[in-house]
Coordinates of C-alpha atoms in Angstrom, one line a residue:
M273 CA -141.7 -31.3 6.8
L274 CA -145.0 -29.8 8.1
E275 CA -143.5 -26.4 8.6
Y276 CA -142.7 -26.2 4.8
L277 CA -146.3 -27.1 3.8
D278 CA -146.8 -23.6 2.2
L279 CA -143.7 -24.0 0.0
I280 CA -144.7 -27.6 -0.9
M281 CA -148.1 -26.2 -2.0
F282 CA -146.4 -23.7 -4.4
V283 CA -144.2 -26.4 -5.9
A284 CA -147.3 -28.7 -6.3
L285 CA -149.0 -25.9 -8.2
M286 CA -146.0 -25.5 -10.6
C287 CA -146.0 -29.3 -11.2
A288 CA -149.7 -29.4 -11.9
I289 CA -149.5 -26.6 -14.5
L290 CA -146.4 -28.1 -16.1
L291 CA -148.3 -31.4 -16.5
G292 CA -150.8 -29.7 -18.7
F293 CA -153.8 -29.4 -16.5
P294 CA -156.1 -26.4 -17.1
V295 CA -154.6 -23.5 -15.1
A296 CA -157.8 -22.4 -13.2
F297 CA -158.6 -26.1 -12.2
S298 CA -154.9 -26.7 -11.2
I299 CA -154.9 -23.6 -8.9
A300 CA -158.3 -24.5 -7.3
G301 CA -157.5 -28.2 -7.0
V302 CA -154.1 -27.7 -5.3
A303 CA -155.8 -25.2 -2.9
V304 CA -158.5 -27.8 -2.0
I305 CA -155.9 -30.6 -1.4
F306 CA -153.7 -28.5 0.8
A307 CA -156.6 -26.9 2.7
Y308 CA -157.6 -30.4 3.7
L309 CA -154.0 -31.4 4.5
G310 CA -153.4 -28.3 6.6
W311 CA -156.6 -28.8 8.5
S312 CA -156.1 -32.5 9.1
L313 CA -152.5 -32.0 10.2
G314 CA -153.4 -29.1 12.5
K315 CA -151.5 -26.5 10.5
M316 CA -154.4 -24.4 9.3
D317 CA -157.6 -22.9 10.7
I318 CA -160.3 -24.1 8.2
T319 CA -162.7 -21.3 9.2
L320 CA -160.4 -19.0 7.2
L321 CA -162.1 -20.3 4.1
G322 CA -165.3 -18.6 5.3
A323 CA -163.9 -15.5 3.5
L324 CA -163.9 -17.3 0.1
G325 CA -167.5 -16.3 -0.8
Q326 CA -166.8 -12.7 0.0
R327 CA -163.7 -12.8 -2.2
V328 CA -165.5 -14.3 -5.2
F329 CA -168.3 -11.7 -4.8
G330 CA -165.6 -8.9 -4.6
V331 CA -164.0 -10.1 -7.9
L332 CA -167.3 -10.3 -9.8
T333 CA -168.4 -6.8 -8.6
N334 CA -165.0 -5.1 -9.0
Q335 CA -165.5 -1.9 -11.0
V336 CA -161.9 -2.0 -12.3
L337 CA -162.1 -5.6 -13.6
I338 CA -165.4 -4.9 -15.5
A339 CA -163.3 -3.0 -18.0
I340 CA -161.5 -6.2 -19.1
P341 CA -164.3 -7.7 -21.3
L342 CA -165.0 -4.4 -22.9
F343 CA -161.3 -3.9 -23.9
V344 CA -161.1 -7.5 -25.1
L345 CA -164.3 -6.9 -27.2
M346 CA -162.7 -3.8 -28.7
G347 CA -159.6 -5.7 -29.6
A348 CA -161.5 -8.7 -31.0
L349 CA -163.6 -6.5 -33.3
L350 CA -160.5 -4.7 -34.6
E351 CA -158.7 -8.0 -35.2
K352 CA -161.6 -9.8 -36.8
S353 CA -162.4 -6.8 -39.1
R354 CA -158.9 -7.1 -40.6
I355 CA -157.8 -3.5 -39.8
A356 CA -154.4 -5.0 -38.7
E357 CA -153.9 -6.5 -42.2
E358 CA -154.5 -3.1 -43.9
L359 CA -152.1 -1.4 -41.5
L360 CA -149.4 -4.0 -42.1
D361 CA -149.7 -3.8 -45.9
K362 CA -149.5 0.0 -46.0
M363 CA -146.7 0.4 -43.4
G364 CA -144.7 -2.5 -45.0
R365 CA -144.8 -0.8 -48.4
L366 CA -144.0 2.6 -46.8
F367 CA -140.8 1.5 -45.0
G368 CA -139.9 -1.5 -47.2
Q369 CA -137.1 0.1 -49.1
L370 CA -135.0 0.6 -45.9
R371 CA -132.6 -1.9 -44.5
G372 CA -134.8 -3.5 -41.8
G373 CA -137.7 -1.5 -43.1
L374 CA -140.2 -4.3 -42.9
G375 CA -139.0 -4.9 -39.3
I376 CA -139.6 -1.2 -38.5
A377 CA -143.1 -1.4 -40.0
V378 CA -143.9 -4.5 -37.9
V379 CA -142.9 -2.8 -34.7
L380 CA -144.8 0.4 -35.5
V381 CA -147.9 -1.6 -36.4
G382 CA -147.5 -3.6 -33.2
T383 CA -147.4 -0.3 -31.3
L384 CA -150.6 1.0 -32.9
L385 CA -152.4 -2.3 -32.4
A386 CA -151.1 -2.5 -28.8
A387 CA -152.6 0.9 -28.1
S388 CA -155.9 0.1 -29.8
T389 CA -156.5 -3.6 -29.0
G390 CA -154.2 -4.7 -26.2
I391 CA -154.6 -8.4 -27.2
V392 CA -151.2 -10.2 -27.6
G393 CA -152.5 -13.4 -29.2
A394 CA -154.5 -11.7 -31.9
T395 CA -151.6 -9.3 -32.8
V396 CA -148.9 -12.0 -32.9
V397 CA -151.1 -14.4 -35.0
A398 CA -152.1 -11.6 -37.4
M399 CA -148.5 -10.5 -38.0
G400 CA -147.3 -14.1 -38.1
M401 CA -149.7 -14.9 -40.9
I402 CA -149.3 -11.6 -42.9
A403 CA -145.9 -10.0 -42.2
L404 CA -143.7 -13.1 -41.5
P405 CA -144.1 -14.7 -44.9
T406 CA -143.4 -11.4 -46.6
M407 CA -140.2 -10.9 -44.5
L408 CA -139.0 -14.4 -45.4
R409 CA -139.7 -13.9 -49.1
V410 CA -137.7 -10.7 -49.1
G411 CA -134.7 -12.6 -47.6
Y412 CA -134.9 -11.8 -43.8
D413 CA -133.2 -14.3 -41.5
A414 CA -135.9 -16.5 -40.0
R415 CA -134.7 -15.9 -36.5
V416 CA -134.6 -12.1 -36.8
A417 CA -138.1 -12.0 -38.4
S418 CA -139.6 -14.3 -35.8
G419 CA -138.1 -12.3 -32.9
I420 CA -139.4 -9.0 -34.4
V421 CA -143.0 -10.4 -34.8
C422 CA -143.1 -12.0 -31.4
T423 CA -141.8 -8.9 -29.6
A424 CA -143.9 -6.4 -31.5
G425 CA -147.0 -8.5 -30.6
T426 CA -146.2 -8.4 -26.8
L427 CA -146.3 -4.5 -26.7
G428 CA -150.1 -4.9 -26.1
Q429 CA -149.2 -5.8 -22.5
I430 CA -147.3 -2.7 -21.5
I431 CA -148.8 0.0 -23.8
P432 CA -152.3 1.0 -22.4
P433 CA -155.0 -0.1 -22.6
S434 CA -154.0 -3.6 -21.6
T435 CA -155.5 -6.3 -19.4
L436 CA -152.2 -6.7 -17.7
L437 CA -152.2 -3.1 -16.5
I438 CA -155.9 -3.4 -15.4
I439 CA -155.2 -6.5 -13.3
L440 CA -151.9 -5.0 -12.0
A441 CA -153.6 -1.7 -11.0
D442 CA -156.1 -3.7 -8.9
V443 CA -153.4 -5.8 -7.3
M444 CA -151.1 -2.9 -6.5
S445 CA -153.9 -0.7 -5.2
N446 CA -154.9 -3.5 -2.7
A447 CA -151.3 -4.0 -1.8
F448 CA -150.8 -0.2 -1.2
Q449 CA -153.9 -0.1 1.0
Q450 CA -152.7 -3.1 3.0
A451 CA -149.3 -1.5 3.5
Q452 CA -151.0 1.7 4.7
Y453 CA -153.1 -0.3 7.2
E454 CA -149.9 -2.0 8.5
Q455 CA -148.3 1.4 9.0
G456 CA -151.3 2.4 11.2
K457 CA -153.0 4.7 8.6
F458 CA -156.7 4.2 8.5
S459 CA -157.5 7.1 6.0
V460 CA -155.9 5.2 3.1
Q461 CA -155.3 6.2 -0.4
A462 CA -156.1 4.1 -3.4
L463 CA -154.5 3.8 -6.8
S464 CA -156.4 4.0 -10.1
V465 CA -156.1 2.3 -13.4
G466 CA -155.7 5.7 -15.0
Q467 CA -152.5 6.3 -13.0
F468 CA -151.0 3.0 -14.2
F469 CA -152.0 3.7 -17.8
A470 CA -150.3 7.1 -17.5
A471 CA -147.3 5.6 -15.9
A472 CA -146.9 3.0 -18.6
M473 CA -147.0 5.4 -21.6
I474 CA -143.4 6.6 -21.5
P475 CA -141.9 3.2 -20.6
G476 CA -143.8 1.6 -23.4
L477 CA -142.5 4.1 -25.9
V478 CA -139.0 3.6 -24.5
L479 CA -139.3 -0.1 -25.3
V480 CA -140.5 0.7 -28.8
C481 CA -137.5 3.0 -29.3
L482 CA -135.1 0.3 -28.1
Y483 CA -136.6 -2.2 -30.5
L484 CA -136.4 0.3 -33.5
L485 CA -132.8 1.2 -32.6
Y486 CA -131.8 -2.5 -32.4
I487 CA -133.4 -3.2 -35.8
L488 CA -131.6 -0.1 -37.4
V489 CA -128.2 -1.0 -35.9
R490 CA -128.5 -4.7 -36.9
G491 CA -129.7 -3.7 -40.4
W492 CA -126.6 -1.5 -40.7
L493 CA -124.1 -4.1 -39.2
R494 CA -125.6 -7.2 -40.9
P495 CA -127.6 -6.1 -44.0
Q496 CA -127.8 -9.7 -45.1
D497 CA -130.2 -10.4 -42.2
M498 CA -132.7 -7.7 -43.1
P499 CA -132.4 -6.7 -46.8
P500 CA -134.7 -4.0 -48.3
A501 CA -137.8 -5.0 -50.2
P502 CA -137.6 -5.4 -54.0
P503 CA -137.5 -2.0 -55.9
D504 CA -140.7 -2.9 -57.7
L505 CA -142.7 -2.6 -54.4
V506 CA -145.3 0.1 -54.9
K507 CA -145.2 2.8 -52.2
P508 CA -148.6 3.9 -50.9
D509 CA -149.6 7.5 -51.4
W510 CA -150.3 9.7 -48.3
R511 CA -154.1 9.1 -48.7
E512 CA -153.7 5.3 -48.3
V513 CA -151.4 5.8 -45.3
V514 CA -153.7 8.2 -43.6
G515 CA -156.7 6.0 -44.3
A516 CA -155.1 3.0 -42.7
V517 CA -153.5 4.8 -39.7
M518 CA -156.2 7.4 -38.8
P519 CA -159.0 5.0 -37.5
P520 CA -156.9 3.2 -34.9
V521 CA -155.2 6.5 -33.9
L522 CA -158.6 8.2 -33.4
L523 CA -159.7 5.2 -31.3
I524 CA -156.5 5.5 -29.2
F525 CA -157.1 9.2 -28.6
A526 CA -160.8 8.6 -27.7
V527 CA -160.0 5.8 -25.2
L528 CA -156.8 7.0 -23.6
G529 CA -157.7 10.7 -23.9
A530 CA -160.9 10.0 -21.9
I531 CA -159.0 8.2 -19.2
L532 CA -156.0 10.3 -18.9
G533 CA -158.0 13.5 -19.2
G534 CA -160.2 12.5 -16.3
V535 CA -163.3 12.6 -18.5
A536 CA -164.2 9.0 -18.0
T537 CA -163.4 6.0 -15.9
P538 CA -161.6 3.1 -17.5
T539 CA -164.8 1.1 -17.7
E540 CA -166.6 4.0 -19.4
A541 CA -163.6 4.6 -21.8
A542 CA -163.6 0.9 -22.6
S543 CA -167.3 1.2 -23.6
V544 CA -166.3 4.1 -25.9
G545 CA -163.6 1.9 -27.4
A546 CA -165.9 -1.0 -28.0
V547 CA -168.5 1.3 -29.7
G548 CA -165.8 2.9 -31.8
A549 CA -164.4 -0.5 -32.9
L550 CA -168.0 -1.6 -33.8
L551 CA -168.5 1.6 -35.9
M552 CA -165.1 1.0 -37.7
T553 CA -166.1 -2.7 -38.3
G554 CA -169.5 -1.6 -39.7
Y555 CA -167.8 1.0 -41.9
R556 CA -165.6 -1.7 -43.4
Y557 CA -168.5 -4.1 -44.0
G558 CA -171.0 -2.0 -45.8
A559 CA -173.1 -0.3 -43.1
G560 CA -173.0 2.9 -45.2
P561 CA -170.3 5.5 -44.8
R562 CA -172.7 8.4 -44.3
I563 CA -174.6 6.9 -41.4
I564 CA -171.4 5.7 -39.7
L565 CA -169.5 8.9 -40.1
S566 CA -172.4 11.1 -39.1
G567 CA -173.2 8.9 -36.1
A568 CA -169.6 8.9 -35.0
M569 CA -169.5 12.7 -35.2
A570 CA -172.8 13.0 -33.4
L571 CA -171.5 10.8 -30.5
I572 CA -168.3 12.8 -30.3
A573 CA -170.2 16.1 -30.3
L574 CA -172.6 14.7 -27.6
A575 CA -169.7 13.7 -25.4
I576 CA -168.0 17.1 -25.7
L577 CA -171.1 19.2 -25.3
A578 CA -172.6 17.2 -22.5
G579 CA -169.3 17.5 -20.6
V580 CA -169.0 21.3 -21.2
I581 CA -172.7 22.2 -20.8
P582 CA -174.5 19.5 -18.8
V583 CA -178.3 19.6 -18.8
R584 CA -180.5 18.1 -16.1
L585 CA -183.8 17.4 -17.8
Q586 CA -185.5 16.2 -14.6
R587 CA -185.4 19.7 -13.1
N588 CA -188.6 21.8 -13.1
D589 CA -186.8 25.2 -13.5
L590 CA -185.3 24.6 -16.9
T591 CA -184.8 27.6 -19.2
S592 CA -185.7 27.6 -22.9
T593 CA -181.9 27.4 -23.7
E594 CA -181.5 24.3 -21.6
I595 CA -184.6 22.7 -23.1
G596 CA -183.2 23.4 -26.6
L597 CA -179.9 21.8 -25.6
G598 CA -181.8 18.8 -24.3
V599 CA -183.5 18.4 -27.6
L600 CA -180.2 18.7 -29.4
Y601 CA -178.5 16.2 -27.2
T602 CA -181.5 13.8 -27.7
G603 CA -181.2 14.2 -31.5
L604 CA -177.4 13.5 -31.3
A605 CA -178.0 10.4 -29.2
I606 CA -180.6 9.1 -31.6
L607 CA -178.3 9.6 -34.6
G608 CA -175.4 7.9 -32.8
G609 CA -177.8 5.0 -31.8
L610 CA -178.8 4.6 -35.5
A611 CA -175.2 4.4 -36.5
V612 CA -174.5 1.7 -33.9
L613 CA -177.5 -0.3 -35.0
A614 CA -176.4 -0.1 -38.6
A615 CA -172.8 -1.2 -37.6
L616 CA -174.3 -4.1 -35.6
R617 CA -176.4 -5.2 -38.5
A618 CA -173.4 -5.1 -40.9
S619 CA -171.1 -6.9 -38.5
F620 CA -173.6 -9.7 -37.7
R621 CA -174.3 -10.1 -41.5
A622 CA -170.5 -10.6 -42.1
K623 CA -170.3 -12.9 -39.0
I624 CA -167.7 -10.6 -37.5
A625 CA -169.7 -9.9 -34.3
H626 CA -170.2 -13.7 -33.7
Q627 CA -166.5 -14.3 -33.8
A628 CA -165.6 -11.3 -31.7
I629 CA -168.2 -12.1 -29.0
E630 CA -167.1 -15.7 -28.8
S631 CA -163.4 -14.7 -28.5
T632 CA -164.3 -12.1 -25.8
M633 CA -166.3 -14.6 -23.8
T634 CA -163.6 -17.2 -23.9
M635 CA -160.8 -14.9 -22.9
T636 CA -162.9 -13.2 -20.2
A637 CA -164.0 -16.5 -18.7
M638 CA -160.3 -17.7 -18.6
I639 CA -159.1 -14.5 -16.9
F640 CA -161.9 -14.4 -14.3
A641 CA -161.7 -18.1 -13.5
T642 CA -158.0 -17.8 -12.9
I643 CA -158.5 -14.7 -10.6
I644 CA -161.2 -16.5 -8.6
A645 CA -159.2 -19.7 -8.2
A646 CA -156.1 -17.6 -7.2
G647 CA -158.2 -16.0 -4.5
F648 CA -158.9 -19.5 -3.1
F649 CA -155.2 -20.4 -3.4
S650 CA -154.0 -17.3 -1.6
L651 CA -156.4 -17.9 1.3
V652 CA -155.0 -21.4 1.8
F653 CA -151.4 -20.2 1.3
I654 CA -151.9 -17.5 4.0
G655 CA -153.6 -20.0 6.3
L656 CA -150.5 -22.2 6.0
G657 CA -148.3 -19.3 7.0
G658 CA -147.0 -18.5 3.6
E659 CA -147.5 -14.7 3.8
E660 CA -145.4 -14.4 7.0
R661 CA -142.7 -16.5 5.3
V662 CA -142.6 -14.3 2.2
A663 CA -142.5 -11.1 4.3
G664 CA -139.7 -12.6 6.5
I665 CA -137.6 -13.6 3.4
L666 CA -137.9 -10.1 1.9
S667 CA -137.1 -8.3 5.2
E668 CA -134.0 -10.4 5.8
M669 CA -132.6 -10.0 2.3
P670 CA -129.1 -8.5 2.2
G671 CA -129.1 -5.1 0.7
G672 CA -132.3 -4.0 2.4
A673 CA -135.1 -2.6 0.2
T674 CA -133.0 -2.8 -3.0
G675 CA -132.0 -6.4 -2.3
A676 CA -135.6 -7.4 -1.6
L677 CA -136.7 -5.8 -4.9
V678 CA -133.9 -7.5 -6.9
F679 CA -134.8 -10.9 -5.4
S680 CA -138.5 -10.3 -6.2
M681 CA -137.8 -9.3 -9.8
V682 CA -135.6 -12.3 -10.4
V683 CA -138.3 -14.6 -9.0
I684 CA -141.0 -13.1 -11.2
F685 CA -138.6 -13.3 -14.2
V686 CA -138.0 -17.0 -13.5
L687 CA -141.6 -17.8 -12.9
G688 CA -142.3 -16.2 -16.3
F689 CA -140.6 -19.1 -18.0
F690 CA -143.4 -21.4 -16.7
L691 CA -146.5 -19.3 -15.7
D692 CA -148.8 -16.8 -17.5
F693 CA -148.9 -13.2 -16.4
V694 CA -152.4 -13.7 -14.9
E695 CA -151.2 -16.4 -12.6
I696 CA -148.2 -14.5 -11.5
S697 CA -150.2 -11.3 -11.0
V698 CA -153.0 -12.8 -8.8
I699 CA -151.0 -15.4 -6.9
V700 CA -147.4 -14.1 -6.4
L701 CA -147.8 -10.3 -6.5
P702 CA -150.3 -10.0 -3.6
L703 CA -147.7 -11.9 -1.4
V704 CA -144.6 -9.8 -2.2
T705 CA -145.8 -6.3 -3.1
P706 CA -147.2 -5.2 0.3
S707 CA -143.8 -5.9 1.8
L708 CA -141.9 -4.1 -1.0
I709 CA -144.1 -1.0 -0.5
L710 CA -143.5 -1.2 3.3
L711 CA -139.8 -1.2 2.5
G712 CA -140.2 2.2 0.9
H713 CA -140.7 1.5 -2.9
D714 CA -143.1 3.8 -4.8
P715 CA -146.1 1.6 -5.7
I716 CA -146.6 3.1 -9.2
W717 CA -142.9 2.8 -10.1
L718 CA -142.8 -0.7 -8.7
G719 CA -145.9 -1.6 -10.7
I720 CA -144.4 -0.5 -14.0
L721 CA -141.1 -2.4 -13.3
I722 CA -143.2 -5.5 -12.6
A723 CA -145.3 -4.9 -15.7
I724 CA -142.3 -4.9 -18.0
N725 CA -141.0 -8.0 -16.2
L726 CA -144.3 -9.8 -16.7
Q727 CA -144.4 -8.7 -20.4
T728 CA -141.1 -10.6 -20.8
S729 CA -143.0 -13.8 -19.7
F730 CA -144.6 -13.8 -23.2
L731 CA -141.2 -14.2 -24.8
T732 CA -139.2 -16.5 -22.4
P733 CA -138.9 -20.2 -23.5
P734 CA -140.2 -22.8 -23.1
F735 CA -143.8 -21.6 -22.3
G736 CA -143.8 -18.0 -23.6
F737 CA -147.3 -17.5 -25.0
S738 CA -146.1 -15.4 -27.9
L739 CA -143.9 -18.2 -29.0
F740 CA -146.8 -20.6 -29.1
Y741 CA -149.0 -18.1 -30.9
L742 CA -146.3 -17.6 -33.6
R743 CA -145.6 -21.3 -33.8
G744 CA -149.2 -21.9 -34.8
A745 CA -149.2 -19.1 -37.4
A746 CA -145.7 -19.3 -38.8
P747 CA -144.9 -21.1 -42.1
K748 CA -143.5 -24.6 -41.8
E749 CA -140.0 -23.6 -42.9
V750 CA -139.6 -21.6 -39.6
S751 CA -138.6 -24.0 -36.9
T752 CA -139.4 -23.8 -33.2
G753 CA -135.7 -23.4 -32.4
Q754 CA -135.4 -20.4 -34.8
I755 CA -138.4 -18.7 -33.0
Y756 CA -136.7 -19.3 -29.6
A757 CA -133.4 -18.0 -30.8
G758 CA -135.0 -15.0 -32.4
V759 CA -136.5 -13.6 -29.2
I760 CA -133.3 -13.8 -27.1
P761 CA -131.9 -10.4 -28.2
F762 CA -135.3 -8.8 -27.4
I763 CA -135.4 -10.4 -24.0
G764 CA -132.1 -8.6 -23.4
L765 CA -133.7 -5.4 -24.6
Q766 CA -136.5 -5.9 -22.1
I767 CA -133.9 -6.2 -19.3
V768 CA -132.3 -3.0 -20.5
G769 CA -135.8 -1.4 -20.4
V770 CA -136.3 -2.5 -16.8
C771 CA -132.8 -1.1 -15.9
L772 CA -133.7 2.3 -17.5
I773 CA -136.9 2.6 -15.5
W774 CA -135.0 1.4 -12.4
F775 CA -132.3 4.1 -12.6
V776 CA -134.6 6.8 -14.0
P777 CA -137.8 6.4 -12.0
S778 CA -139.3 9.7 -13.4
L779 CA -139.9 7.8 -16.7
A780 CA -142.7 6.0 -14.9
T781 CA -143.7 8.6 -12.2
W782 CA -143.6 11.9 -14.0
L783 CA -146.8 11.6 -16.2
P784 CA -149.1 10.3 -13.5
S785 CA -147.9 13.0 -11.1
V786 CA -148.8 15.7 -13.7
L787 CA -152.2 14.2 -14.7
F788 CA -153.3 13.0 -11.3

């Protein structure tokens, strides 16, 4: 029995989470209990826990993870400022006359929100409250409508920027470095968040195309499930569509363009996104269109000019041209700062900033508490011999490297029925990914396969988070059983997406190889 203490520890964690205890406390509590058990039974060297303080400090000072609260703030501002509602209204009226047109609109809006917010809960709740009642009024089957809303909302986990990809990039980079050390390489390479953002772009769009194709085919085969909107629905003109779509698209280009173009780190780009979302919020809530637009243009011009013609004002050999540029840059910075202050004033006056900051602090605290507790858990698990057991299981799998990857993907998929992506990312992946990389799998391709698999955990009953989010926002006539039934075809499409990336690795590896 003692030799299986590591496995018993993992089962105990699953039971604690399923009993409803808070996740971070469950992870840390189980780690404390089994650390004491392992030490008292002579199965673990307790001095291993001396590394815990260093691990916590490493998490809190990790430059990659600092981007998480900034991206969360960007998404919270966009959600609280009701930009999602305007997008849904305009896109719904644009595509409403098609069979499945409202479903197409929901997926397209989900894609735009995924690329500009990356927050699954906010997107699912917004579309559950706005789009789902409209789809039901038109005559959509409740299961189909629920499945479309849930699935479109989860795109925020695979389409960058997303917290899943940031956490996964950190985990995979550490695993890649560990694998290189075990191979005897001491001049190791690291992986960046930008590489994973680039790698996820095409697979994310592939999933969007699969969803749209399914909706079109089902609308053609079973028109009664997704009828067109009433003919009296007023189509928006092109100005309304452009006005709704352009702000999030510009924000997407600013954030992802800065990262993929190598202009800014993910943390710097997340700051750009948060400022952009704040300016958009201020524009909607009466900060003054002139000051906001001129400030935004000034900040864009400052970023471009300072990148093309940098000026070092601390030097003592400046030319008159450089001094003139320094004055220009200072003026642009002041104008941009005034616009940010005006947007802050308007968002505080409308109580939008209060809600966004509270939401950001809550989600960030949850994520970091889970990561820190998972570091404690993994230390104890390694001390009990769990790491060697996992490596042994993977190396002895029939089918070699492919068999080990299939086994790992199935385990991750099954765990997704019960655990959140954060727990799986920071507890399970550090144990299996180094061995998979040592077996010869490309770390970026492997990371994207796992990312799509983890995205599925939001849809799989009984504990898929998107299902809970929609249950809270859906009308009473939509039952929990209908929501569960509605996501099953989309879970199948997720599996098809994993298979496509598996058999065509260039879908995930081509773009990062070109950009980096």
